[in-house]
Coordinates of C-alpha atoms in Angstrom, one line a residue:
M1 CA 0.0 0.0 0.0
R2 CA 1.3 3.5 -0.8
K3 CA 2.1 5.8 2.1
I4 CA 1.7 9.5 2.5
K5 CA 2.2 11.9 5.4
I6 CA 0.2 15.1 5.8
G7 CA 0.8 18.0 8.1
I8 CA -2.0 20.3 9.3
C9 CA -1.4 23.6 11.0
E10 CA -4.6 25.3 12.2
D11 CA -5.3 27.1 15.5
D12 CA -9.0 26.4 15.5
V13 CA -9.3 23.0 17.1
T14 CA -12.7 22.3 15.6
Q15 CA -11.4 23.0 12.1
L16 CA -8.2 21.0 12.9
R17 CA -10.2 17.9 13.7
F18 CA -12.5 18.4 10.7
L19 CA -9.4 18.7 8.4
Q20 CA -7.9 15.6 9.9
Q21 CA -11.0 13.4 9.4
Q22 CA -11.6 14.6 5.9
T23 CA -7.9 14.2 4.9
E24 CA -7.7 10.7 6.3
H25 CA -11.0 9.8 4.5
F26 CA -9.8 11.3 1.2
F27 CA -6.5 9.4 1.0
A28 CA -7.9 6.2 2.4
E29 CA -10.4 6.2 -0.5
K30 CA -7.4 6.7 -2.9
G31 CA -5.7 3.6 -1.5
F32 CA -3.1 5.3 0.7
A33 CA -1.9 4.5 4.2
V34 CA -2.1 8.1 5.5
A35 CA -0.5 9.6 8.6
V36 CA -1.8 13.0 9.6
E37 CA 0.2 15.1 12.1
M38 CA -1.5 18.2 13.6
F39 CA -0.2 21.5 15.0
E40 CA -2.0 24.4 16.6
S41 CA 0.6 27.0 15.9
A42 CA 3.6 27.8 13.7
E43 CA 5.9 27.7 16.7
Q44 CA 4.7 24.2 17.6
L45 CA 5.4 22.9 14.1
L46 CA 8.9 24.5 14.0
F47 CA 9.7 23.1 17.4
H48 CA 9.1 19.6 16.2
Y49 CA 10.8 20.0 12.8
P50 CA 13.3 22.9 12.8
S51 CA 15.4 21.8 9.9
S52 CA 13.2 19.6 7.6
M53 CA 9.6 18.8 7.0
P54 CA 8.6 15.1 6.8
F55 CA 5.4 15.7 4.9
Q56 CA 4.3 15.4 1.3
C57 CA 1.7 18.1 1.9
L58 CA 1.0 20.8 4.5
L59 CA -2.4 22.3 5.1
L60 CA -1.6 25.7 6.5
D61 CA -3.9 28.3 8.0
I62 CA -2.7 31.8 7.2
G63 CA -4.4 33.4 10.1
L64 CA -2.3 31.9 12.9
K65 CA -1.5 33.8 16.0
K66 CA 2.0 35.2 16.7
M67 CA 3.8 33.8 13.6
D68 CA 1.2 33.7 10.8
G69 CA 0.9 31.1 8.1
M70 CA 2.5 33.2 5.4
D71 CA 5.6 33.9 7.6
L72 CA 5.8 30.2 8.4
A73 CA 5.7 29.3 4.8
K74 CA 8.5 31.7 4.0
R75 CA 10.5 30.0 6.9
I76 CA 9.7 26.6 5.5
R77 CA 11.0 27.5 2.1
T78 CA 14.4 28.2 3.5
I79 CA 14.7 24.5 4.6
D80 CA 12.3 22.7 2.2
K81 CA 11.8 24.0 -1.4
E82 CA 9.5 21.3 -2.5
L83 CA 6.9 20.7 0.2
S84 CA 3.4 21.1 -1.3
I85 CA 1.5 23.8 0.7
I86 CA -2.2 24.4 0.6
F87 CA -3.1 27.7 2.3
I88 CA -6.3 28.0 4.3
T89 CA -7.7 31.6 4.4
G90 CA -10.7 33.8 4.3
E91 CA -9.0 36.6 2.4
K92 CA -8.2 36.5 -1.3
E93 CA -5.7 39.3 -0.9
Y94 CA -3.1 36.6 0.1
V95 CA -3.2 34.8 -3.2
L96 CA -0.4 36.6 -5.0
E97 CA 1.9 36.4 -2.0
G98 CA 1.0 32.8 -1.5
Y99 CA 2.0 31.8 -5.0
K100 CA 5.3 33.6 -4.4
V101 CA 6.1 31.0 -1.7
G102 CA 5.0 28.1 -4.0
A103 CA 1.5 27.3 -2.7
I104 CA -0.1 24.8 -4.9
R105 CA -3.7 25.7 -3.9
F106 CA -5.8 27.9 -1.7
L107 CA -8.7 26.7 0.4
F108 CA -11.1 29.6 1.1
K109 CA -13.3 29.8 4.2
P110 CA -16.0 28.7 4.6
Y111 CA -15.0 25.6 2.7
K112 CA -16.9 22.3 2.1
P113 CA -15.6 18.7 2.1
E114 CA -15.6 18.8 -1.7
D115 CA -13.5 21.9 -1.7
L116 CA -10.9 20.2 0.5
A117 CA -11.0 17.1 -1.7
E118 CA -10.3 19.2 -4.7
A119 CA -7.3 20.8 -3.1
L120 CA -6.0 17.5 -1.9
S121 CA -6.4 16.1 -5.4
S122 CA -4.0 18.8 -6.6
A123 CA -1.5 17.8 -3.9
L124 CA -1.8 14.2 -4.9
Q125 CA -1.2 15.0 -8.5
V126 CA 1.9 17.0 -7.6
Q127 CA 3.1 14.1 -5.4
E128 CA 2.6 11.6 -8.2
E129 CA 4.6 13.8 -10.6
K130 CA 7.4 13.9 -8.1
S131 CA 7.3 10.1 -7.6
V132 CA 10.4 9.8 -9.7
E133 CA 12.2 11.9 -7.1
E134 CA 11.4 9.7 -4.1
Y135 CA 12.9 10.7 -0.8
I136 CA 14.9 8.7 1.7
S137 CA 14.8 9.9 5.4
F138 CA 16.9 9.3 8.5
Y139 CA 17.7 11.0 11.8
L140 CA 21.0 12.8 12.2
Q141 CA 21.9 13.9 15.7
G142 CA 18.2 14.0 16.6
E143 CA 17.2 16.0 13.5
Y144 CA 15.1 14.6 10.7
M145 CA 16.9 14.6 7.3
K146 CA 15.4 14.0 3.9
L147 CA 17.4 13.3 0.8
K148 CA 16.3 12.7 -2.8
R149 CA 16.9 9.0 -3.4
N150 CA 18.8 9.6 -6.6
E151 CA 21.3 11.8 -4.7
I152 CA 22.4 8.9 -2.5
V153 CA 25.5 7.2 -3.8
L154 CA 26.1 4.6 -1.1
A155 CA 26.0 3.9 2.6
E156 CA 29.0 2.3 4.4
V157 CA 29.1 0.8 7.9
C158 CA 32.2 0.9 10.1
G159 CA 31.7 -0.5 13.6
H160 CA 28.6 1.1 15.1
Y161 CA 28.5 4.0 12.7
L162 CA 27.2 4.6 9.2
T163 CA 28.4 7.0 6.5
I164 CA 25.7 8.0 4.0
K165 CA 27.5 9.4 0.9
S166 CA 25.4 11.7 -1.3
T167 CA 26.3 13.7 -4.4
K168 CA 26.5 16.8 -2.2
Q169 CA 28.0 15.7 1.1
N170 CA 28.5 12.9 3.6
Y171 CA 26.4 12.2 6.7
N172 CA 27.8 10.3 9.7
L173 CA 25.4 8.7 12.1
K174 CA 25.0 5.7 14.5
G175 CA 23.5 2.6 13.0
S176 CA 24.0 -0.8 11.5
M177 CA 23.7 -2.3 8.1
K178 CA 20.9 -4.5 9.3
M179 CA 19.0 -1.4 10.4
L180 CA 19.6 0.4 7.1
R181 CA 18.5 -2.6 5.0
E182 CA 15.3 -2.9 7.0
E183 CA 14.5 0.8 6.5
W184 CA 15.8 1.2 2.9
K185 CA 13.8 -1.5 1.2
E186 CA 13.8 0.1 -2.2
S187 CA 15.1 -2.3 -4.9
C188 CA 17.8 0.2 -6.0
F189 CA 19.8 -0.4 -2.7
V190 CA 22.0 -3.5 -3.0
L191 CA 25.0 -4.8 -1.1
A192 CA 28.3 -4.7 -2.9
N193 CA 30.0 -6.3 0.1
R194 CA 29.1 -6.8 3.7
S195 CA 29.9 -3.2 4.6
V196 CA 28.7 -1.2 1.6
L197 CA 25.1 -0.7 0.3
V198 CA 25.2 1.0 -3.2
N199 CA 22.4 2.8 -5.0
L200 CA 21.9 1.3 -8.5
E201 CA 20.8 4.7 -9.7
N202 CA 24.4 5.8 -9.3
V203 CA 26.2 2.7 -10.5
E204 CA 28.1 3.0 -13.8
K205 CA 29.7 -0.4 -14.2
I206 CA 30.2 -3.6 -12.3
T207 CA 32.9 -6.2 -12.6
R208 CA 33.4 -9.3 -10.6
T209 CA 35.6 -7.5 -8.1
E210 CA 34.6 -3.8 -8.4
C211 CA 31.6 -1.5 -8.6
F212 CA 32.2 1.9 -10.3
M213 CA 30.0 4.7 -9.0
S214 CA 29.0 7.9 -10.7
D215 CA 31.0 10.1 -8.3
G216 CA 34.2 8.2 -9.1
S217 CA 34.1 5.9 -6.1
I218 CA 35.3 2.3 -6.7
I219 CA 33.7 -0.1 -4.3
P220 CA 35.1 -3.7 -3.8
V221 CA 32.6 -6.4 -4.7
S222 CA 32.7 -9.5 -2.6
R223 CA 32.3 -12.9 -4.1
G224 CA 29.1 -13.6 -2.2
C225 CA 27.5 -10.3 -3.3
Y226 CA 28.5 -10.2 -7.0
Q227 CA 25.8 -12.4 -8.5
N228 CA 22.9 -10.6 -6.7
L229 CA 24.4 -7.2 -7.4
N230 CA 25.0 -7.8 -11.1
K231 CA 21.5 -9.4 -11.5
S232 CA 19.9 -6.4 -9.7
F233 CA 21.8 -3.9 -11.8
V234 CA 20.7 -5.5 -15.1
E235 CA 17.1 -5.7 -13.9
W236 CA 17.1 -2.1 -12.7
Y237 CA 18.1 -0.8 -16.1
M238 CA 15.9 -3.1 -18.1

């Protein structure tokens, strides 16, 4: 079953519960296992996720107290350029400013279930268009990190630590290869040897003893891993 995570930031508790119920109903009907996380203020959301947003879509009320929804959206765009944002407002004057921060839709008060469903349909369409750029997530020093799958080159374990090597930088965190293989179940991640998991999207060539990566890395291939790695590589590109 496909999975999707939705955030809702709304300071009216009644509206918050309504949005939760309708959002869960909408995605369940579409065949998704949906997780909805709710926040009653911008400050509460930023406290939980100060450096990255783990959502595919955020329903965001503009009229929040203290930090309003528009300022929150601008803050979010400094850490997440691609999160789909649906603004909730009673004022059409925010439309131009909203599109400047990349809002995909506006939900104008008072709204009906069908209005919300239409807005969520837009978010779902955007998500499906982005499906080729799936994300891989992990926690680094207590903070949630999200990388595009095709940016990950490999992951290497050394003792009780992992190094995740991307096309942009390396990330070092505590963990094991067993943990990583359980969490990264995508078919593009395959063992080259007992210590290195390579991303087939960034493999250029495989020999019986070496795996050549797009960033110039050359990874030793163990005898026990070669057959599965080579077979997976061929199937991936076919």
